[in-house]
Coordinates of C-alpha atoms and ligand atoms in Angstrom, one line a residue:
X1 CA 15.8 11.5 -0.8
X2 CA 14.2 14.6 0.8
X3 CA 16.3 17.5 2.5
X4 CA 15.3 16.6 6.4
X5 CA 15.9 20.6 6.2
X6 CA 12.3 20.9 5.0
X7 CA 10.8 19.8 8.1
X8 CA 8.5 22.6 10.1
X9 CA 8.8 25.0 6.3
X10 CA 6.6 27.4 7.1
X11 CA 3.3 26.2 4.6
X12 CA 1.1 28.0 7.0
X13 CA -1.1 30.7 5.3
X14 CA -4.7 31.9 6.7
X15 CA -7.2 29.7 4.7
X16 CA -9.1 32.9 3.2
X17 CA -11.4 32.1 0.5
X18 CA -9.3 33.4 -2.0
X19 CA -6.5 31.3 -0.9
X20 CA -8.1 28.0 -0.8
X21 CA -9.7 28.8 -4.9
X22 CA -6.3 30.4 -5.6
X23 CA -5.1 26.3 -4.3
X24 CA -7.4 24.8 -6.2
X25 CA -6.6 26.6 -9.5
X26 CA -3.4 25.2 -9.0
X27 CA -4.5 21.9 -8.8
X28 CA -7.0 21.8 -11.7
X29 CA -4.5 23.2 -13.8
X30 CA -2.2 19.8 -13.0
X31 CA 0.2 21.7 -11.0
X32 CA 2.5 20.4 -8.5
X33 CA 2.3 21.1 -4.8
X34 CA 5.8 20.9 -3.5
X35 CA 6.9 20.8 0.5
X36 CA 7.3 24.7 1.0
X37 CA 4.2 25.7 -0.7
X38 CA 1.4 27.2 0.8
X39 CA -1.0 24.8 1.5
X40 CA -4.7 24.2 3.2
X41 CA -4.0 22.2 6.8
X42 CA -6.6 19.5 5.5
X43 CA -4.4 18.9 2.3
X44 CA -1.4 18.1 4.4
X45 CA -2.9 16.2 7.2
X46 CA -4.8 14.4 4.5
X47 CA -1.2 13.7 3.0
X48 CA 0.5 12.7 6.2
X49 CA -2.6 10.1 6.5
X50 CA -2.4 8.4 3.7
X51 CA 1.5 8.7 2.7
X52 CA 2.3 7.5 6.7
X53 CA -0.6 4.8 6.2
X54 CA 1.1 3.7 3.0
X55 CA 4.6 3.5 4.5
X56 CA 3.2 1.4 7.2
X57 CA 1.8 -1.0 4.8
X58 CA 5.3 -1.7 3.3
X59 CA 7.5 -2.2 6.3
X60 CA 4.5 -4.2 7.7
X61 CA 4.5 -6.1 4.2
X62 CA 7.5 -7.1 4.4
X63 CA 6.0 -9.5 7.8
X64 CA 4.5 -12.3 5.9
X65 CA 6.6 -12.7 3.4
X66 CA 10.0 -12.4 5.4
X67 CA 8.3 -15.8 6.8
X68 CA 8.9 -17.7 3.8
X69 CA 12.8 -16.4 2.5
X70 CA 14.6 -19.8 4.6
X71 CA 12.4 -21.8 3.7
X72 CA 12.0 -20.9 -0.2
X73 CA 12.1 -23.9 -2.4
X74 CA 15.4 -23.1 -4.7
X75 CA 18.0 -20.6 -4.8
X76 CA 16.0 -19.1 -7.4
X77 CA 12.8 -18.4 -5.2
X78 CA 14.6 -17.1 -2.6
X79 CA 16.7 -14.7 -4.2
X80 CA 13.5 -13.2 -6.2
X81 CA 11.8 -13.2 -2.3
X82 CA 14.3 -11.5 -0.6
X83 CA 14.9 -9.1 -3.9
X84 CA 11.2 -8.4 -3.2
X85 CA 10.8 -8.1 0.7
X86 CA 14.1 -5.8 0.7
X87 CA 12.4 -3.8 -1.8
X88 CA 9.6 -3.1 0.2
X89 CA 11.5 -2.2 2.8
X90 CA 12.7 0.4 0.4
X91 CA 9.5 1.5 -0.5
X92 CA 8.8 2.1 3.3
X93 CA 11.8 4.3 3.5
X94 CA 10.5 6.6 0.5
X95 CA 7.2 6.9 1.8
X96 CA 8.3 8.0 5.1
X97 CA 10.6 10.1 4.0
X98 CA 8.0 11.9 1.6
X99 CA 5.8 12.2 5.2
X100 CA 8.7 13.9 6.4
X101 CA 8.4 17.2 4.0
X102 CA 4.8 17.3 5.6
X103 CA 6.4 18.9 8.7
X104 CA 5.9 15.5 10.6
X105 CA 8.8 13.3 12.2
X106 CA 9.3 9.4 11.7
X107 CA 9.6 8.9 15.4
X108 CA 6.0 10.2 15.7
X109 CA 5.0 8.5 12.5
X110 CA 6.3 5.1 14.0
X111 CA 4.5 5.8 17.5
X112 CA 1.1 6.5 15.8
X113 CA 1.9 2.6 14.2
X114 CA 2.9 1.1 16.9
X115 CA 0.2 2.7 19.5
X116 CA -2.4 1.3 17.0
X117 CA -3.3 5.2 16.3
X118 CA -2.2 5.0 12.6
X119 CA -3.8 2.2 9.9
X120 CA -2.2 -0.2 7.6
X121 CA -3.5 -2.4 5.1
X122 CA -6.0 -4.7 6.0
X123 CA -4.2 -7.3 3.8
X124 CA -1.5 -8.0 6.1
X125 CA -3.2 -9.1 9.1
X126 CA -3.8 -12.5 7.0
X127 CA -1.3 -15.3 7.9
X128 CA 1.0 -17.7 5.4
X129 CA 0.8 -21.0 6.0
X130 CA 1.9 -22.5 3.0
X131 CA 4.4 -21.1 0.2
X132 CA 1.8 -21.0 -2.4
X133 CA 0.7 -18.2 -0.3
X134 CA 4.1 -16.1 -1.2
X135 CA 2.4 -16.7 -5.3
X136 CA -0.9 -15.6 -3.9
X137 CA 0.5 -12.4 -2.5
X138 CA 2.8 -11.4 -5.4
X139 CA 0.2 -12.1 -8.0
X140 CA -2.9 -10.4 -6.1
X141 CA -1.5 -8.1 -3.4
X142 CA 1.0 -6.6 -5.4
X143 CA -1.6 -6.9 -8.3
X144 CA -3.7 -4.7 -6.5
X145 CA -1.4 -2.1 -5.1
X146 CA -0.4 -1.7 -8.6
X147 CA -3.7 -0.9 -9.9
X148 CA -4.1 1.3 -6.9
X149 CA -0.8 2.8 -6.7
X150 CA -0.5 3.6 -10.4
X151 CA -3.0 6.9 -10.5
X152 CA -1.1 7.6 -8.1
X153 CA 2.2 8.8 -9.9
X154 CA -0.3 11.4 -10.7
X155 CA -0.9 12.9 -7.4
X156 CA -1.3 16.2 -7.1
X157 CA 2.1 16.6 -4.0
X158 CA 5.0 16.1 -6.2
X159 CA 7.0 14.1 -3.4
X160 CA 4.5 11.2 -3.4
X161 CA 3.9 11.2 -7.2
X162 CA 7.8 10.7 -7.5
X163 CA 8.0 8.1 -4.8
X164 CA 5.3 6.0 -6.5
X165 CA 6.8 6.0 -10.0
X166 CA 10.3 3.8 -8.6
X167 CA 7.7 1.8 -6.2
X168 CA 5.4 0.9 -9.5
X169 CA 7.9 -0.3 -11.2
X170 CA 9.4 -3.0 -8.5
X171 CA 5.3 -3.7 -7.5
X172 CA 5.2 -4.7 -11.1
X173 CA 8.2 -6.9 -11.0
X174 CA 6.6 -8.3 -7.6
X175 CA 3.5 -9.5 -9.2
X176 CA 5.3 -10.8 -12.3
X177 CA 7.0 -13.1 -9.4
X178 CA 3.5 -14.2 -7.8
X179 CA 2.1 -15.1 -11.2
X180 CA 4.4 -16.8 -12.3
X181 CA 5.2 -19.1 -8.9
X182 CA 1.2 -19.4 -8.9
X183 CA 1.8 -20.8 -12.5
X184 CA 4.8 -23.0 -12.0
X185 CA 2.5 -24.4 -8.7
X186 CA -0.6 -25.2 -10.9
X187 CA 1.8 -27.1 -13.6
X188 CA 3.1 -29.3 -10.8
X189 CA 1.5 -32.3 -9.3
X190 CA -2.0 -31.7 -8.0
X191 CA -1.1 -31.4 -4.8
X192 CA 0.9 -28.6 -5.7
X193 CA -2.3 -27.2 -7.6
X194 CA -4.5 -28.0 -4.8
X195 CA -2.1 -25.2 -2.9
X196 CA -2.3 -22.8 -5.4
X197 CA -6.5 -22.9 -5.5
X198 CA -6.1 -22.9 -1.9
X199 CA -4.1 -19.8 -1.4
X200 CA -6.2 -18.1 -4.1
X201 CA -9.2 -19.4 -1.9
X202 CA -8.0 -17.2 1.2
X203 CA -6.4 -14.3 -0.6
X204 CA -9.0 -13.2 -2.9
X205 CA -11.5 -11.7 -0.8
X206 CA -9.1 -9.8 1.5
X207 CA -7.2 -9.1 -1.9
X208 CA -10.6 -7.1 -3.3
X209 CA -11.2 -5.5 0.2
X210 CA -8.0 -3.8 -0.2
X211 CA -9.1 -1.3 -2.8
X212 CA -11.3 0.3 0.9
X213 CA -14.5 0.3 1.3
X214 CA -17.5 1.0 -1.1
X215 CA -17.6 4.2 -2.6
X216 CA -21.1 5.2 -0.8
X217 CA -19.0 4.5 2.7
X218 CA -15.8 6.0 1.7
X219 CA -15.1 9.1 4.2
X220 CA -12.4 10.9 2.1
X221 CA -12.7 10.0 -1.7
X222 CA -14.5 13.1 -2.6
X223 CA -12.3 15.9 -1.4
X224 CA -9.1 13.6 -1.8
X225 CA -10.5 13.6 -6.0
X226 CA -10.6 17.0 -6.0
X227 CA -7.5 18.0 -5.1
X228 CA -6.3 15.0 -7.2
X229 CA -4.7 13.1 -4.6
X230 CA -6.9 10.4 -5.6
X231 CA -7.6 9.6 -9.4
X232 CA -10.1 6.4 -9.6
X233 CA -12.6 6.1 -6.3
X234 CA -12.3 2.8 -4.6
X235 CA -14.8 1.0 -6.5
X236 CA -13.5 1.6 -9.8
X237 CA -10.1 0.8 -9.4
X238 CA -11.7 -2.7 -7.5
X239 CA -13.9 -3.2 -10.7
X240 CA -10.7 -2.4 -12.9
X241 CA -8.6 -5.3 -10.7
X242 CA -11.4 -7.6 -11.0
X243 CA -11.7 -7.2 -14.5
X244 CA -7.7 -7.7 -14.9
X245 CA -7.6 -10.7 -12.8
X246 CA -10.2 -12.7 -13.9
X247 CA -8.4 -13.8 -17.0
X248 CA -5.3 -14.5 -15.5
X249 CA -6.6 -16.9 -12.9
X250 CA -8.4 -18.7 -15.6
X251 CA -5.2 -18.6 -18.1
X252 CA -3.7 -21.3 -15.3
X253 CA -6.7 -23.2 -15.0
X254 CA -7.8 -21.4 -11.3
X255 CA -11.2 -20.8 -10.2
X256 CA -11.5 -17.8 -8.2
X257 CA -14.0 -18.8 -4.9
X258 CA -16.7 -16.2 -6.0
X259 CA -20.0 -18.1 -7.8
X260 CA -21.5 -14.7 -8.7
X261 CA -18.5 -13.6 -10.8
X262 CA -20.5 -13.3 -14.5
X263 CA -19.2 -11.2 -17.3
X264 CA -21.2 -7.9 -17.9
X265 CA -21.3 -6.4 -21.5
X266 CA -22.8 -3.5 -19.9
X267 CA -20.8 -2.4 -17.1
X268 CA -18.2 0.2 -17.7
X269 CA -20.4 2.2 -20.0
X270 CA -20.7 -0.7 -22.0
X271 CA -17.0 -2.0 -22.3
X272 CA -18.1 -5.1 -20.4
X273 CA -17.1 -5.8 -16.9
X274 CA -17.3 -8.6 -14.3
X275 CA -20.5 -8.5 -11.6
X276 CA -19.1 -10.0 -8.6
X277 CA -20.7 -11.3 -5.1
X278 CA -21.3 -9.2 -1.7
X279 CA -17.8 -8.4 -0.1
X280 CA -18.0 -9.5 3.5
X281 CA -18.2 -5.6 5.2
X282 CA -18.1 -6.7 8.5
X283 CA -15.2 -8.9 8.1
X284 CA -13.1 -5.7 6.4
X285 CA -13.9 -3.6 9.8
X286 CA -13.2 -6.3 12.2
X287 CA -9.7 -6.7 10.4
X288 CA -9.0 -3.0 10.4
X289 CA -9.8 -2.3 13.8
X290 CA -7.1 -4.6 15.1
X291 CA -9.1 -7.7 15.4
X292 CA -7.6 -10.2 12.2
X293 CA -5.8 -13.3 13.0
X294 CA -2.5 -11.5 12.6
X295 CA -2.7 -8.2 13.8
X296 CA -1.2 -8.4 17.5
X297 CA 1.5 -10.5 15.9
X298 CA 2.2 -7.7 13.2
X299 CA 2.4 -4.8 15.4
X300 CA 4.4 -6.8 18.3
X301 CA 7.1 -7.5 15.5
X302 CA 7.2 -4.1 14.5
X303 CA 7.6 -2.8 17.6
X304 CA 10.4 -5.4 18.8
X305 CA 12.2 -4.1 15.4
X306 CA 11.8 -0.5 17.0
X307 CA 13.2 -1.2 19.7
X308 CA 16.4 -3.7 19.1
X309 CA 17.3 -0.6 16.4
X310 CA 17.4 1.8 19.3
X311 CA 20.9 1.3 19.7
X312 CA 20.9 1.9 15.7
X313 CA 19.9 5.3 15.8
X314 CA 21.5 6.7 18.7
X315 CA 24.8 5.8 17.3
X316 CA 23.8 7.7 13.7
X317 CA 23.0 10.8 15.8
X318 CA 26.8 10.8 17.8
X319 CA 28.0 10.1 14.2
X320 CA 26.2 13.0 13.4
X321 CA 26.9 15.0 16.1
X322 CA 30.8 14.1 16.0
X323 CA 31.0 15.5 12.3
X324 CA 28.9 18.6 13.1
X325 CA 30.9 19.3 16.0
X326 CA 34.2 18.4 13.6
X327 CA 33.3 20.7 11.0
X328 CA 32.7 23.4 13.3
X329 CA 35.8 23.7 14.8
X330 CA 37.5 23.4 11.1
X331 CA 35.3 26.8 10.5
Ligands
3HC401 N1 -6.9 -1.3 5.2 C1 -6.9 -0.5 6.3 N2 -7.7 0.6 6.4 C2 -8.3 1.0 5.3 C3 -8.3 0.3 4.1 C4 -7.5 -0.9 4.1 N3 -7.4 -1.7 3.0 N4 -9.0 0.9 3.2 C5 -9.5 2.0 3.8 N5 -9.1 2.1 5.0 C6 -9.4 3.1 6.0 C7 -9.0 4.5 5.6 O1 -7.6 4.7 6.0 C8 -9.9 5.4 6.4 O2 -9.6 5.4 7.7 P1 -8.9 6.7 8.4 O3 -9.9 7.8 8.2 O4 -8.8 6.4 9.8 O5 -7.6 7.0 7.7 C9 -11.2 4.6 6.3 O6 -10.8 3.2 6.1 C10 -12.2 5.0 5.2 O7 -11.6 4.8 3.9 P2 -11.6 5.9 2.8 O8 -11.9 5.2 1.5 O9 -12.3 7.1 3.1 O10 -10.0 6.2 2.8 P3 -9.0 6.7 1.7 O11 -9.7 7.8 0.8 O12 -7.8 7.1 2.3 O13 -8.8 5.4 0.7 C11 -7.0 3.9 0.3 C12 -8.2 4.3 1.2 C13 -7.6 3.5 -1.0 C14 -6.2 2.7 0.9 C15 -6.1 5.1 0.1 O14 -5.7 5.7 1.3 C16 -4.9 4.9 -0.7 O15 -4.9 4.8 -1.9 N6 -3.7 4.9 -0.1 C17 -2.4 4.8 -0.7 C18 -2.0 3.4 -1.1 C19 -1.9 2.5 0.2 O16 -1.8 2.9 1.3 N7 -1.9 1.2 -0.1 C20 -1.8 0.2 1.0 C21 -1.3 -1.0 0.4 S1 0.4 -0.9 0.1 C22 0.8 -2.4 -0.2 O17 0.0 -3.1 -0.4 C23 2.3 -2.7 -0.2 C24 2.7 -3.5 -1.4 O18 4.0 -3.8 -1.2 C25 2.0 -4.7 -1.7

């Protein structure tokens, strides 16, 4: 997607005064930062953080899900499941690849994953047990990358604004998927239903913890606002999933495990919003630092793919090499 030929451009320039407001004309008036343009160090390392963070979060995605694609219960449902797992494998590739006009190199990307250096999602590290999970996840993960993921196609460093406009539209076919399994679940029998409220049970909480934490503890919304990297601050876009979900879960007849959800008329400057309860904090760190129920097995399968793809990669470099070296001597 992006010239590898762009790697190391020289975006270097002395961060004088004048060149960091000259920057941030640029962004208030809606331009586009592109990979050779000057650019302040803390924008781009800003950029490879959350981009490589991002990419992560796909190929690790693809983890718990993958899971369930043998033992999908029709054709149907496994088709749409692999459709959707390969896609985020796709997603991966774009986001690293976007990383890559920042001047940094997948192999270090990928050793920053797999030496725990580098975050992911938090929602990942969650195990599926049962394949009412696979609805859960499509409706409310997917849900919520949407809402996140949307602003977005906005963001101020034209690679990653492009990316995200293919990757919204497949994240909205994803949670189309989830909804509508969840749906087909809680028309079933009610063992079927009791599935479905259980998934929803185990995947809401982690699902609203996704959004980050609480705006008053968020290290990098401000400055990633103003240069428009960021749209909506982590609470609003949690308020604005919240809101969206609320009516859906109760459309198939689902109770979301929160007893202080209650319908506000005057939140959102009075356009009505849902109060919810206290978001368990503690269990958001414990899971980001490395200690969720899944997270050894997540990074242990990542690195296993790593590592049976060596063989993979060297052979693309001598395929490389043999047409460099071929078209050198035609010269
Ligand atoms: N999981 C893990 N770490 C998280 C997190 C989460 N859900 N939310 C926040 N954090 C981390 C941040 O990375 C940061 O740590 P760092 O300084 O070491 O990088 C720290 O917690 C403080 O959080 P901040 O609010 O200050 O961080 P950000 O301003 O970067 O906001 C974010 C966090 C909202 C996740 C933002 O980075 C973002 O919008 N990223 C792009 C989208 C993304 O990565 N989504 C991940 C899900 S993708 C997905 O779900 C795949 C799909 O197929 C379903």
């Amino acid at each position: 997607m992006y010239s590898q030929g762009l790697i190391g451009a020289n975006t270097q320039a002395e961060e004088t005064q004048e060149f960091l407001d000259a920057f941030q004309a640029r962004i208030d008036a809606e331009e586009k930062i592109e990979p050779n343009d000057p650019m302040p160090e803390a924008y781009r390392r800003t950029l490879v953080r959350m981009i490589s963070q991002h990419a992560h979060s796909e190929i690790v995605g693809m983890l718990p899900e993958g899971n369930w694609i043998t033992r999908a219960p029709s054709l149907r449902r496994k088709v749409a499941l692999l459709a959707k797992v390969q896609d985020e494998g796709g997603h991966g590739l774009y986001l690293y690849s976007a990383a890559e006009t920042l001047g940094v190199s997948r192999e270090q990307l990928t050793e920053d994953l797999l030496s725990g250096k580098a975050k992911y999602s938090s929602i990942f590290n969650y195990p599926t047990p049962t394949w009412a999970d696979i609805g859960a996840i499509g409706w409310l993960v997917d849900g919520a990358a949407i809402m996140n993921q949307v602003p977005l196609c906005r963001c101020s460093y034209g690679p990653y604004a492009r990316a995200m406009v293919r990757v919204c539209k497949e994240e909205s076919f994803h949670q189309r998927q989830g909804y509508e399994l969840m749906k087909s679940l809680t028309e079933g029998t009610p063992e079927q239903k009791d599935l479905a409220q259980d998934a929803l049970n185990r995947w809401w909480w982690p699902s609203i913890m996704m959004f980050g934490p609480s705006d008053t503890d968020s290290l990098h919304s401000d400055q990633s606002m103003a240069w428009k990297i960021k749209r909506f601050s982590n609470d609003e876009l949690r308020q604005s999933f919240i809101d969206a979900t609320v009516p859906q879960a109760e459309l198939i007849g689902l109770t979301l495990p929160d007893p202080d959800l209650k319908w506000n008329p005057d939140k959102n400057k009075g356009k009505g919003g849902y109060d919810f309860g206290p978001i368990d904090w503690d269990e958001f760190w414990r899971v980001v630092k490395g200690h969720g129920m899944m997270n050894k097995d997540r990074l242990a399968a990542r690195k296993k793919a790593w590592d049976d793809g060596a063989w993979v990669r060297e052979a693309a470099v001598a395929h490389a090499k043999k047409h460099a070296n071929e078209a050198a001597e035609a010269a």
